[in-house]
């Protein structure tokens, strides 16, 4: 089988896994060409020096594809509008993988590749996210997943392999957390975090990259105002701003105030529980602001149904089913549900807390005249008839029980 594969497109990050995969592919599939593809979804400095590194380790070329706009508008925004969350996790990795995998398929077709390779482990969720997307857009393409077939069993053994092949790494054995970084978040897994009894070292220099510990955040609160049009964040502090730039700015502001840290033991798709620490400063702010605006713009039935469907939406994203009919149908529901979520949300950020400081909308369903404790046109005597009808089944149940108990 190996001899038939002459050209392989590799999802390449330049991290530990994909750094050793290129020489492994060249050894395993003798004479094959390896084309590396790196999807830029906002990981910034991690892209520096990638082309030289990829070619030095055996790749014939490297594509660096700027997918930031697609990541934000085609993945993050729909999930934000839906309020999609998986067990409090804001889906930073889950949202990025399908966007990257779709571009892998496009490049593999253009290059006439025989296979697509990824560096995801057999224990994780990302293998599913990559491969379901590949099955959707390149259903006949062979998929190579080295972690499921090679003899390496741990990240320490990967480092041994890299050292034996003179592959330069940016990590060492002491800082060898498994990380994923993009515009939306940074995740940390492994090492001391594998034991849930261990407190994350938030105050240790170098652990947090997008945020600071709330302990080290300023003693003075920061106020911000986010403006919305039909559920889409469009302005920050009164100035129109592109959503990509807004996320970057909110990452900066939120990170300075210790916003968006999450320590969670989550249920992976493959059956095990895993512990991770996430930094999502801007995303946490946007989710909170969107939820706040919905409290005044959505009617009760729509709001409650939207909350129910957000669980399903989050599970679909987490489980790699971004390009599925149900996810797309839920996105259509969401677009309709938030069409009147236009207005502004004022927030106070203070030492890891997001405090609602004011809500305004021309479509607000909140009526101060009706809700006030002061005198109003609301006829309180109407509630007696309502309670009698609403409570009729309860009253009948009580009558029957009393009758049968005597």
mmCIF file of C-alpha atoms in Angstrom:
data_model
loop_
_atom_site.group_PDB
_atom_site.id
_atom_site.type_symbol
_atom_site.label_atom_id
_atom_site.label_comp_id
_atom_site.label_asym_id
_atom_site.label_seq_id
_atom_site.Cartn_x
_atom_site.Cartn_y
_atom_site.Cartn_z
ATOM 1 C CA UNK A 1 0.000 0.000 0.000
ATOM 2 C CA UNK A 2 2.805 2.394 0.903
ATOM 3 C CA UNK A 3 4.315 2.295 -2.586
ATOM 4 C CA UNK A 4 1.064 3.492 -4.164
ATOM 5 C CA UNK A 5 1.094 6.753 -2.235
ATOM 6 C CA UNK A 6 3.306 9.212 -4.072
ATOM 7 C CA UNK A 7 2.049 12.575 -2.819
ATOM 8 C CA UNK A 8 0.760 13.431 0.652
ATOM 9 C CA UNK A 9 -0.742 16.678 1.885
ATOM 10 C CA UNK A 10 0.033 17.164 5.584
ATOM 11 C CA UNK A 11 -1.779 19.396 8.068
ATOM 12 C CA UNK A 12 1.308 21.122 9.457
ATOM 13 C CA UNK A 13 1.665 23.310 12.533
ATOM 14 C CA UNK A 14 5.383 23.024 13.144
ATOM 15 C CA UNK A 15 4.702 21.652 16.624
ATOM 16 C CA UNK A 16 6.088 18.446 18.050
ATOM 17 C CA UNK A 17 3.729 16.024 16.291
ATOM 18 C CA UNK A 18 3.865 17.400 12.764
ATOM 19 C CA UNK A 19 7.586 18.192 12.971
ATOM 20 C CA UNK A 20 8.454 14.502 13.223
ATOM 21 C CA UNK A 21 5.676 13.340 10.894
ATOM 22 C CA UNK A 22 7.380 14.667 7.748
ATOM 23 C CA UNK A 23 10.516 12.482 8.098
ATOM 24 C CA UNK A 24 8.337 9.593 9.301
ATOM 25 C CA UNK A 25 6.223 9.824 6.137
ATOM 26 C CA UNK A 26 9.352 9.952 3.966
ATOM 27 C CA UNK A 27 10.662 6.812 5.685
ATOM 28 C CA UNK A 28 7.354 4.946 5.671
ATOM 29 C CA UNK A 29 6.167 5.825 2.160
ATOM 30 C CA UNK A 30 9.468 5.600 0.305
ATOM 31 C CA UNK A 31 9.875 8.198 -2.422
ATOM 32 C CA UNK A 32 6.716 10.102 -1.557
ATOM 33 C CA UNK A 33 6.406 13.869 -1.793
ATOM 34 C CA UNK A 34 5.120 15.648 1.301
ATOM 35 C CA UNK A 35 3.348 18.966 0.880
ATOM 36 C CA UNK A 36 2.844 20.785 4.175
ATOM 37 C CA UNK A 37 -0.191 23.011 4.722
ATOM 38 C CA UNK A 38 -0.469 25.401 7.645
ATOM 39 C CA UNK A 39 -3.788 27.122 8.236
ATOM 40 C CA UNK A 40 -3.418 30.560 9.774
ATOM 41 C CA UNK A 41 -6.322 30.887 12.186
ATOM 42 C CA UNK A 42 -4.667 33.555 14.281
ATOM 43 C CA UNK A 43 -1.817 31.701 15.980
ATOM 44 C CA UNK A 44 0.501 34.636 15.158
ATOM 45 C CA UNK A 45 4.143 34.010 16.118
ATOM 46 C CA UNK A 46 3.775 30.245 15.765
ATOM 47 C CA UNK A 47 3.916 30.740 11.976
ATOM 48 C CA UNK A 48 7.384 32.318 12.040
ATOM 49 C CA UNK A 49 10.087 30.225 10.380
ATOM 50 C CA UNK A 50 7.678 27.476 9.381
ATOM 51 C CA UNK A 51 8.645 27.293 5.696
ATOM 52 C CA UNK A 52 12.333 26.816 6.439
ATOM 53 C CA UNK A 53 11.552 24.221 9.090
ATOM 54 C CA UNK A 54 9.106 22.285 6.892
ATOM 55 C CA UNK A 55 11.533 22.091 3.967
ATOM 56 C CA UNK A 56 14.484 21.255 6.211
ATOM 57 C CA UNK A 57 12.622 18.239 7.556
ATOM 58 C CA UNK A 58 11.660 16.980 4.089
ATOM 59 C CA UNK A 59 8.608 18.806 2.762
ATOM 60 C CA UNK A 60 8.721 19.853 -0.881
ATOM 61 C CA UNK A 61 6.738 23.020 -0.189
ATOM 62 C CA UNK A 62 4.655 24.743 2.442
ATOM 63 C CA UNK A 63 1.313 26.450 1.962
ATOM 64 C CA UNK A 64 0.506 29.035 4.628
ATOM 65 C CA UNK A 65 -3.184 29.710 4.129
ATOM 66 C CA UNK A 66 -4.739 32.757 5.772
ATOM 67 C CA UNK A 67 -8.024 31.361 7.068
ATOM 68 C CA UNK A 68 -8.614 33.999 9.731
ATOM 69 C CA UNK A 69 -11.596 35.611 8.017
ATOM 70 C CA UNK A 70 -13.253 32.257 7.324
ATOM 71 C CA UNK A 71 -12.554 31.121 10.876
ATOM 72 C CA UNK A 72 -14.205 34.192 12.377
ATOM 73 C CA UNK A 73 -17.165 34.698 10.044
ATOM 74 C CA UNK A 74 -17.899 31.124 8.946
ATOM 75 C CA UNK A 75 -17.309 29.371 12.281
ATOM 76 C CA UNK A 76 -16.916 31.620 15.335
ATOM 77 C CA UNK A 77 -19.776 33.985 14.475
ATOM 78 C CA UNK A 78 -22.423 31.288 13.853
ATOM 79 C CA UNK A 79 -21.398 29.537 17.081
ATOM 80 C CA UNK A 80 -21.492 32.827 18.999
ATOM 81 C CA UNK A 81 -24.969 33.671 17.713
ATOM 82 C CA UNK A 82 -26.122 30.176 18.675
ATOM 83 C CA UNK A 83 -24.552 30.409 22.140
ATOM 84 C CA UNK A 84 -22.929 27.048 21.382
ATOM 85 C CA UNK A 85 -20.940 25.695 24.319
ATOM 86 C CA UNK A 86 -19.698 22.224 25.204
ATOM 87 C CA UNK A 87 -19.529 21.722 28.975
ATOM 88 C CA UNK A 88 -18.512 25.404 29.464
ATOM 89 C CA UNK A 89 -15.816 25.076 26.755
ATOM 90 C CA UNK A 90 -16.147 27.746 24.054
ATOM 91 C CA UNK A 91 -15.022 25.394 21.280
ATOM 92 C CA UNK A 92 -11.803 27.144 20.261
ATOM 93 C CA UNK A 93 -10.116 24.085 18.743
ATOM 94 C CA UNK A 94 -13.395 22.493 17.633
ATOM 95 C CA UNK A 95 -14.339 25.498 15.479
ATOM 96 C CA UNK A 96 -10.937 25.820 13.802
ATOM 97 C CA UNK A 97 -10.365 22.233 12.696
ATOM 98 C CA UNK A 98 -13.159 21.975 10.081
ATOM 99 C CA UNK A 99 -12.062 25.244 8.446
ATOM 100 C CA UNK A 100 -8.459 23.986 8.185
ATOM 101 C CA UNK A 101 -9.497 20.521 7.002
ATOM 102 C CA UNK A 102 -11.696 21.939 4.241
ATOM 103 C CA UNK A 103 -8.730 23.872 2.857
ATOM 104 C CA UNK A 104 -6.596 20.723 3.080
ATOM 105 C CA UNK A 105 -9.093 19.002 0.808
ATOM 106 C CA UNK A 106 -8.999 21.850 -1.698
ATOM 107 C CA UNK A 107 -5.191 21.841 -1.829
ATOM 108 C CA UNK A 108 -5.013 18.046 -2.025
ATOM 109 C CA UNK A 109 -7.327 18.085 -5.036
ATOM 110 C CA UNK A 110 -5.373 20.898 -6.723
ATOM 111 C CA UNK A 111 -2.070 19.086 -6.100
ATOM 112 C CA UNK A 112 -3.359 15.692 -7.216
ATOM 113 C CA UNK A 113 -2.447 14.153 -3.863
ATOM 114 C CA UNK A 114 -3.028 10.509 -2.995
ATOM 115 C CA UNK A 115 -3.564 11.060 0.708
ATOM 116 C CA UNK A 116 -4.115 13.609 3.469
ATOM 117 C CA UNK A 117 -2.219 13.243 6.727
ATOM 118 C CA UNK A 118 -2.873 14.776 10.151
ATOM 119 C CA UNK A 119 -0.991 14.640 13.443
ATOM 120 C CA UNK A 120 -3.927 14.076 15.775
ATOM 121 C CA UNK A 121 -3.616 11.395 18.417
ATOM 122 C CA UNK A 122 -5.868 8.367 18.624
ATOM 123 C CA UNK A 123 -7.017 9.534 22.048
ATOM 124 C CA UNK A 124 -8.332 12.931 21.019
ATOM 125 C CA UNK A 125 -11.258 14.657 19.374
ATOM 126 C CA UNK A 126 -9.348 16.410 16.587
ATOM 127 C CA UNK A 127 -8.866 13.224 14.565
ATOM 128 C CA UNK A 128 -12.650 13.028 14.235
ATOM 129 C CA UNK A 129 -13.009 16.709 13.307
ATOM 130 C CA UNK A 130 -10.367 16.459 10.588
ATOM 131 C CA UNK A 131 -11.549 13.178 9.164
ATOM 132 C CA UNK A 132 -15.283 13.909 9.075
ATOM 133 C CA UNK A 133 -14.524 17.093 7.143
ATOM 134 C CA UNK A 134 -12.262 15.173 4.760
ATOM 135 C CA UNK A 135 -14.983 12.575 4.254
ATOM 136 C CA UNK A 136 -17.395 15.396 3.429
ATOM 137 C CA UNK A 137 -15.222 17.210 0.884
ATOM 138 C CA UNK A 138 -12.824 14.497 -0.352
ATOM 139 C CA UNK A 139 -14.724 11.254 0.293
ATOM 140 C CA UNK A 140 -12.354 9.070 -1.748
ATOM 141 C CA UNK A 141 -9.118 10.471 -0.288
ATOM 142 C CA UNK A 142 -6.948 8.144 1.788
ATOM 143 C CA UNK A 143 -6.311 9.411 5.310
ATOM 144 C CA UNK A 144 -3.032 8.812 7.132
ATOM 145 C CA UNK A 145 -3.017 9.152 10.922
ATOM 146 C CA UNK A 146 0.513 8.278 12.146
ATOM 147 C CA UNK A 147 -0.433 8.256 15.842
ATOM 148 C CA UNK A 148 -2.691 5.279 15.154
ATOM 149 C CA UNK A 149 -0.016 3.199 13.404
ATOM 150 C CA UNK A 150 3.518 4.178 14.393
ATOM 151 C CA UNK A 151 5.557 2.735 17.267
ATOM 152 C CA UNK A 152 5.865 5.992 19.217
ATOM 153 C CA UNK A 153 3.749 5.839 22.357
ATOM 154 C CA UNK A 154 4.303 9.160 24.118
ATOM 155 C CA UNK A 155 5.401 12.752 23.697
ATOM 156 C CA UNK A 156 8.719 11.857 25.351
ATOM 157 C CA UNK A 157 9.323 9.263 22.637
ATOM 158 C CA UNK A 158 8.431 11.893 20.033
ATOM 159 C CA UNK A 159 11.125 14.169 21.473
ATOM 160 C CA UNK A 160 13.587 11.264 21.331
ATOM 161 C CA UNK A 161 12.711 10.760 17.656
ATOM 162 C CA UNK A 162 13.135 14.472 16.937
ATOM 163 C CA UNK A 163 16.527 14.573 18.630
ATOM 164 C CA UNK A 164 17.684 11.472 16.719
ATOM 165 C CA UNK A 165 16.667 13.118 13.421
ATOM 166 C CA UNK A 166 18.104 16.553 14.328
ATOM 167 C CA UNK A 167 14.680 18.193 14.209
ATOM 168 C CA UNK A 168 14.661 21.517 16.124
ATOM 169 C CA UNK A 169 11.873 21.967 18.677
ATOM 170 C CA UNK A 170 10.559 25.018 20.503
ATOM 171 C CA UNK A 171 9.742 23.019 23.618
ATOM 172 C CA UNK A 172 11.600 20.928 26.163
ATOM 173 C CA UNK A 173 10.499 18.054 28.345
ATOM 174 C CA UNK A 174 9.671 20.355 31.276
ATOM 175 C CA UNK A 175 7.429 22.717 29.264
ATOM 176 C CA UNK A 176 5.950 20.040 27.064
ATOM 177 C CA UNK A 177 2.281 20.954 27.506
ATOM 178 C CA UNK A 178 0.060 20.012 24.598
ATOM 179 C CA UNK A 179 -1.191 23.385 23.371
ATOM 180 C CA UNK A 180 -3.461 24.670 20.645
ATOM 181 C CA UNK A 181 -3.513 28.372 19.887
ATOM 182 C CA UNK A 182 -5.626 30.459 17.548
ATOM 183 C CA UNK A 183 -7.395 33.799 17.434
ATOM 184 C CA UNK A 184 -10.146 32.559 19.747
ATOM 185 C CA UNK A 185 -8.289 30.683 22.470
ATOM 186 C CA UNK A 186 -5.268 28.855 23.852
ATOM 187 C CA UNK A 187 -5.579 25.391 25.386
ATOM 188 C CA UNK A 188 -3.183 23.651 27.793
ATOM 189 C CA UNK A 189 -3.151 19.897 28.446
ATOM 190 C CA UNK A 190 -0.691 17.382 29.870
ATOM 191 C CA UNK A 191 2.101 17.336 32.474
ATOM 192 C CA UNK A 192 0.847 18.413 35.940
ATOM 193 C CA UNK A 193 -2.613 19.195 34.509
ATOM 194 C CA UNK A 194 -3.264 15.495 33.965
ATOM 195 C CA UNK A 195 -4.006 15.213 37.703
ATOM 196 C CA UNK A 196 -7.201 17.166 38.554
ATOM 197 C CA UNK A 197 -5.878 17.513 42.123
ATOM 198 C CA UNK A 198 -3.207 19.933 40.878
ATOM 199 C CA UNK A 199 -4.061 23.622 40.777
ATOM 200 C CA UNK A 200 -3.109 25.310 37.475
ATOM 201 C CA UNK A 201 -0.040 27.516 37.861
ATOM 202 C CA UNK A 202 -1.786 30.692 36.725
ATOM 203 C CA UNK A 203 0.679 32.956 38.558
ATOM 204 C CA UNK A 204 3.791 31.233 37.177
ATOM 205 C CA UNK A 205 5.624 33.239 34.509
ATOM 206 C CA UNK A 206 5.093 31.822 31.046
ATOM 207 C CA UNK A 207 2.109 29.587 31.779
ATOM 208 C CA UNK A 208 -0.626 31.979 30.638
ATOM 209 C CA UNK A 209 -0.100 33.592 27.247
ATOM 210 C CA UNK A 210 -3.343 35.409 26.432
ATOM 211 C CA UNK A 211 -4.385 36.321 29.962
ATOM 212 C CA UNK A 212 -3.155 37.084 33.444
ATOM 213 C CA UNK A 213 -4.321 35.547 36.677
ATOM 214 C CA UNK A 214 -7.194 37.535 38.228
ATOM 215 C CA UNK A 215 -4.863 37.987 41.203
ATOM 216 C CA UNK A 216 -2.509 39.983 38.976
ATOM 217 C CA UNK A 217 -5.244 41.930 37.170
ATOM 218 C CA UNK A 218 -5.677 45.673 37.848
ATOM 219 C CA UNK A 219 -7.493 46.799 40.986
ATOM 220 C CA UNK A 220 -9.520 49.223 38.868
ATOM 221 C CA UNK A 221 -12.404 47.999 36.635
ATOM 222 C CA UNK A 222 -12.456 48.477 32.869
ATOM 223 C CA UNK A 223 -15.711 49.520 31.168
ATOM 224 C CA UNK A 224 -16.466 48.562 27.571
ATOM 225 C CA UNK A 225 -19.542 48.845 25.338
ATOM 226 C CA UNK A 226 -20.253 46.392 22.522
ATOM 227 C CA UNK A 227 -22.750 47.282 19.808
ATOM 228 C CA UNK A 228 -24.801 44.672 17.944
ATOM 229 C CA UNK A 229 -26.768 44.447 14.710
ATOM 230 C CA UNK A 230 -28.961 41.343 14.276
ATOM 231 C CA UNK A 231 -26.831 39.373 16.733
ATOM 232 C CA UNK A 232 -23.520 40.389 15.164
ATOM 233 C CA UNK A 233 -21.019 42.429 17.227
ATOM 234 C CA UNK A 234 -20.245 45.470 15.062
ATOM 235 C CA UNK A 235 -18.823 48.189 17.320
ATOM 236 C CA UNK A 236 -16.589 48.589 20.352
ATOM 237 C CA UNK A 237 -16.904 51.642 22.572
ATOM 238 C CA UNK A 238 -18.959 53.411 19.909
ATOM 239 C CA UNK A 239 -16.575 52.780 17.006
ATOM 240 C CA UNK A 240 -17.390 50.430 14.112
ATOM 241 C CA UNK A 241 -14.891 47.591 13.959
ATOM 242 C CA UNK A 242 -14.401 44.405 11.956
ATOM 243 C CA UNK A 243 -15.123 41.301 14.023
ATOM 244 C CA UNK A 244 -11.597 39.933 13.551
ATOM 245 C CA UNK A 245 -10.134 43.152 14.952
ATOM 246 C CA UNK A 246 -12.751 43.229 17.714
ATOM 247 C CA UNK A 247 -11.775 39.772 18.917
ATOM 248 C CA UNK A 248 -8.097 40.763 18.933
ATOM 249 C CA UNK A 249 -8.880 43.923 20.910
ATOM 250 C CA UNK A 250 -11.130 42.085 23.370
ATOM 251 C CA UNK A 251 -8.437 39.438 23.817
ATOM 252 C CA UNK A 252 -6.101 42.229 24.861
ATOM 253 C CA UNK A 253 -8.600 43.967 27.163
ATOM 254 C CA UNK A 254 -10.001 40.751 28.589
ATOM 255 C CA UNK A 255 -6.587 39.204 29.060
ATOM 256 C CA UNK A 256 -5.377 42.222 31.036
ATOM 257 C CA UNK A 257 -8.345 41.814 33.379
ATOM 258 C CA UNK A 258 -7.981 38.067 33.924
ATOM 259 C CA UNK A 259 -11.115 37.230 31.908
ATOM 260 C CA UNK A 260 -11.799 33.876 30.274
ATOM 261 C CA UNK A 261 -9.831 31.274 32.224
ATOM 262 C CA UNK A 262 -11.463 27.853 32.338
ATOM 263 C CA UNK A 263 -10.203 24.757 34.155
ATOM 264 C CA UNK A 264 -12.377 21.804 33.179
ATOM 265 C CA UNK A 265 -12.520 18.022 33.169
ATOM 266 C CA UNK A 266 -14.449 17.379 29.983
ATOM 267 C CA UNK A 267 -15.977 14.324 28.347
ATOM 268 C CA UNK A 268 -14.163 13.606 25.099
ATOM 269 C CA UNK A 269 -15.988 12.113 22.142
ATOM 270 C CA UNK A 270 -13.739 9.032 22.240
ATOM 271 C CA UNK A 271 -15.055 8.086 25.685
ATOM 272 C CA UNK A 272 -12.488 9.269 28.199
ATOM 273 C CA UNK A 273 -12.453 12.281 30.477
ATOM 274 C CA UNK A 274 -9.627 14.773 30.013
ATOM 275 C CA UNK A 275 -8.516 17.827 31.948
ATOM 276 C CA UNK A 276 -7.616 21.060 30.204
ATOM 277 C CA UNK A 277 -7.079 24.735 30.925
ATOM 278 C CA UNK A 278 -8.402 27.220 28.368
ATOM 279 C CA UNK A 279 -7.732 30.908 27.831
ATOM 280 C CA UNK A 280 -10.559 32.583 25.897
ATOM 281 C CA UNK A 281 -10.617 36.245 26.985
ATOM 282 C CA UNK A 282 -12.338 37.923 24.029
ATOM 283 C CA UNK A 283 -14.648 35.008 23.376
ATOM 284 C CA UNK A 284 -15.847 34.906 26.968
ATOM 285 C CA UNK A 285 -16.683 38.608 26.807
ATOM 286 C CA UNK A 286 -18.596 38.234 23.540
ATOM 287 C CA UNK A 287 -20.576 35.222 24.750
ATOM 288 C CA UNK A 288 -21.572 37.070 27.928
ATOM 289 C CA UNK A 289 -22.528 40.206 26.025
ATOM 290 C CA UNK A 290 -24.610 38.286 23.470
ATOM 291 C CA UNK A 291 -26.464 36.408 26.216
ATOM 292 C CA UNK A 292 -27.172 39.670 28.027
ATOM 293 C CA UNK A 293 -28.617 41.356 24.941
ATOM 294 C CA UNK A 294 -30.851 38.348 24.298
ATOM 295 C CA UNK A 295 -32.453 38.762 27.733
ATOM 296 C CA UNK A 296 -34.195 41.906 26.556
ATOM 297 C CA UNK A 297 -34.618 41.103 22.846
ATOM 298 C CA UNK A 298 -35.916 37.510 22.799
ATOM 299 C CA UNK A 299 -39.358 36.371 23.888
ATOM 300 C CA UNK A 300 -39.479 33.641 26.524
ATOM 301 C CA UNK A 301 -40.318 30.671 24.289
ATOM 302 C CA UNK A 302 -37.645 31.521 21.710
ATOM 303 C CA UNK A 303 -35.052 32.205 24.403
ATOM 304 C CA UNK A 304 -35.689 28.897 26.161
ATOM 305 C CA UNK A 305 -35.710 26.860 22.948
ATOM 306 C CA UNK A 306 -32.517 28.585 21.825
ATOM 307 C CA UNK A 307 -30.842 27.588 25.104
ATOM 308 C CA UNK A 308 -31.900 23.979 24.570
ATOM 309 C CA UNK A 309 -30.641 23.907 20.991
ATOM 310 C CA UNK A 310 -27.354 25.532 22.019
ATOM 311 C CA UNK A 311 -26.482 22.292 23.820
ATOM 312 C CA UNK A 312 -27.106 20.281 20.650
ATOM 313 C CA UNK A 313 -25.219 22.857 18.573
ATOM 314 C CA UNK A 314 -22.232 22.670 20.926
ATOM 315 C CA UNK A 315 -22.198 18.870 20.824
ATOM 316 C CA UNK A 316 -22.284 18.865 17.019
ATOM 317 C CA UNK A 317 -19.323 21.241 16.860
ATOM 318 C CA UNK A 318 -17.343 19.377 19.518
ATOM 319 C CA UNK A 319 -18.016 16.054 17.791
ATOM 320 C CA UNK A 320 -16.717 17.232 14.413
ATOM 321 C CA UNK A 321 -20.101 17.582 12.711
ATOM 322 C CA UNK A 322 -19.721 21.202 11.622
ATOM 323 C CA UNK A 323 -20.524 20.339 8.004
ATOM 324 C CA UNK A 324 -23.698 18.439 8.828
ATOM 325 C CA UNK A 325 -27.320 19.100 7.802
ATOM 326 C CA UNK A 326 -28.460 19.489 11.419
ATOM 327 C CA UNK A 327 -25.763 22.043 12.302
ATOM 328 C CA UNK A 328 -26.686 24.064 9.220
ATOM 329 C CA UNK A 329 -30.393 23.844 10.076
ATOM 330 C CA UNK A 330 -29.715 25.048 13.620
ATOM 331 C CA UNK A 331 -27.727 27.955 12.187
ATOM 332 C CA UNK A 332 -30.784 28.961 10.148
ATOM 333 C CA UNK A 333 -32.924 28.879 13.309
ATOM 334 C CA UNK A 334 -30.357 30.996 15.133
ATOM 335 C CA UNK A 335 -30.213 33.634 12.395
ATOM 336 C CA UNK A 336 -33.986 34.022 12.618
ATOM 337 C CA UNK A 337 -34.005 34.000 16.419
ATOM 338 C CA UNK A 338 -31.475 36.833 16.780
ATOM 339 C CA UNK A 339 -32.688 39.046 13.917
ATOM 340 C CA UNK A 340 -33.854 41.677 16.437
ATOM 341 C CA UNK A 341 -30.814 41.437 18.722
ATOM 342 C CA UNK A 342 -29.695 44.952 17.880
ATOM 343 C CA UNK A 343 -28.467 47.315 20.558
ATOM 344 C CA UNK A 344 -25.593 47.805 22.972
ATOM 345 C CA UNK A 345 -24.217 46.050 26.030
ATOM 346 C CA UNK A 346 -22.099 47.853 28.607
ATOM 347 C CA UNK A 347 -19.795 45.640 30.656
ATOM 348 C CA UNK A 348 -17.560 46.141 33.662
ATOM 349 C CA UNK A 349 -14.487 43.893 33.680
ATOM 350 C CA UNK A 350 -12.838 43.347 37.040
ATOM 351 C CA UNK A 351 -10.402 40.643 38.154
ATOM 352 C CA UNK A 352 -11.854 37.806 36.086
ATOM 353 C CA UNK A 353 -15.466 38.975 36.439
ATOM 354 C CA UNK A 354 -17.784 40.263 33.737
ATOM 355 C CA UNK A 355 -20.462 42.473 35.259
ATOM 356 C CA UNK A 356 -23.429 43.728 33.216
ATOM 357 C CA UNK A 357 -23.443 47.522 33.463
ATOM 358 C CA UNK A 358 -26.269 48.411 31.071
ATOM 359 C CA UNK A 359 -28.445 47.114 28.200
ATOM 360 C CA UNK A 360 -30.157 49.084 25.429
ATOM 361 C CA UNK A 361 -32.063 48.028 22.323
ATOM 362 C CA UNK A 362 -34.731 49.552 20.076
ATOM 363 C CA UNK A 363 -36.282 46.053 20.037
ATOM 364 C CA UNK A 364 -36.256 45.593 23.796
ATOM 365 C CA UNK A 365 -39.231 43.599 25.078
ATOM 366 C CA UNK A 366 -38.661 44.879 28.588
ATOM 367 C CA UNK A 367 -41.237 47.479 29.631
ATOM 368 C CA UNK A 368 -40.399 49.522 32.677
ATOM 369 C CA UNK A 369 -43.976 50.825 32.710
ATOM 370 C CA UNK A 370 -45.335 47.292 33.108
ATOM 371 C CA UNK A 371 -42.627 45.822 35.356
ATOM 372 C CA UNK A 372 -42.324 48.749 37.771
ATOM 373 C CA UNK A 373 -43.163 48.396 41.464
ATOM 374 C CA UNK A 374 -44.607 51.883 41.226
ATOM 375 C CA UNK A 375 -48.149 52.603 40.007
ATOM 376 C CA UNK A 376 -48.819 51.422 36.448
ATOM 377 C CA UNK A 377 -51.619 50.458 34.045
ATOM 378 C CA UNK A 378 -51.069 46.768 34.829
ATOM 379 C CA UNK A 379 -54.256 45.391 36.420
ATOM 380 C CA UNK A 380 -53.057 43.089 39.186
ATOM 381 C CA UNK A 381 -56.532 41.601 39.624
ATOM 382 C CA UNK A 382 -56.103 39.883 36.221
ATOM 383 C CA UNK A 383 -53.671 37.458 37.826
ATOM 384 C CA UNK A 384 -56.422 35.781 39.899
ATOM 385 C CA UNK A 385 -58.206 34.369 36.839
ATOM 386 C CA UNK A 386 -54.882 33.387 35.281
ATOM 387 C CA UNK A 387 -53.806 31.455 38.384
ATOM 388 C CA UNK A 388 -57.216 29.723 38.590
ATOM 389 C CA UNK A 389 -56.892 28.451 34.997
ATOM 390 C CA UNK A 390 -53.168 27.716 35.178
ATOM 391 C CA UNK A 391 -53.642 25.871 38.455
ATOM 392 C CA UNK A 392 -56.773 23.941 37.460
ATOM 393 C CA UNK A 393 -54.918 20.640 36.729
ATOM 394 C CA UNK A 394 -53.123 20.935 40.085
ATOM 395 C CA UNK A 395 -56.426 21.564 41.871
ATOM 396 C CA UNK A 396 -58.098 18.571 40.198
ATOM 397 C CA UNK A 397 -55.116 16.393 41.164
ATOM 398 C CA UNK A 398 -55.482 17.536 44.747
ATOM 399 C CA UNK A 399 -59.234 16.814 44.784
ATOM 400 C CA UNK A 400 -58.721 13.285 43.410
ATOM 401 C CA UNK A 401 -55.901 12.494 45.869
ATOM 402 C CA UNK A 402 -57.925 13.752 48.834
ATOM 403 C CA UNK A 403 -60.958 11.724 47.745
ATOM 404 C CA UNK A 404 -58.944 8.499 47.428
ATOM 405 C CA UNK A 405 -57.074 9.016 50.673
ATOM 406 C CA UNK A 406 -60.235 9.199 52.775
#
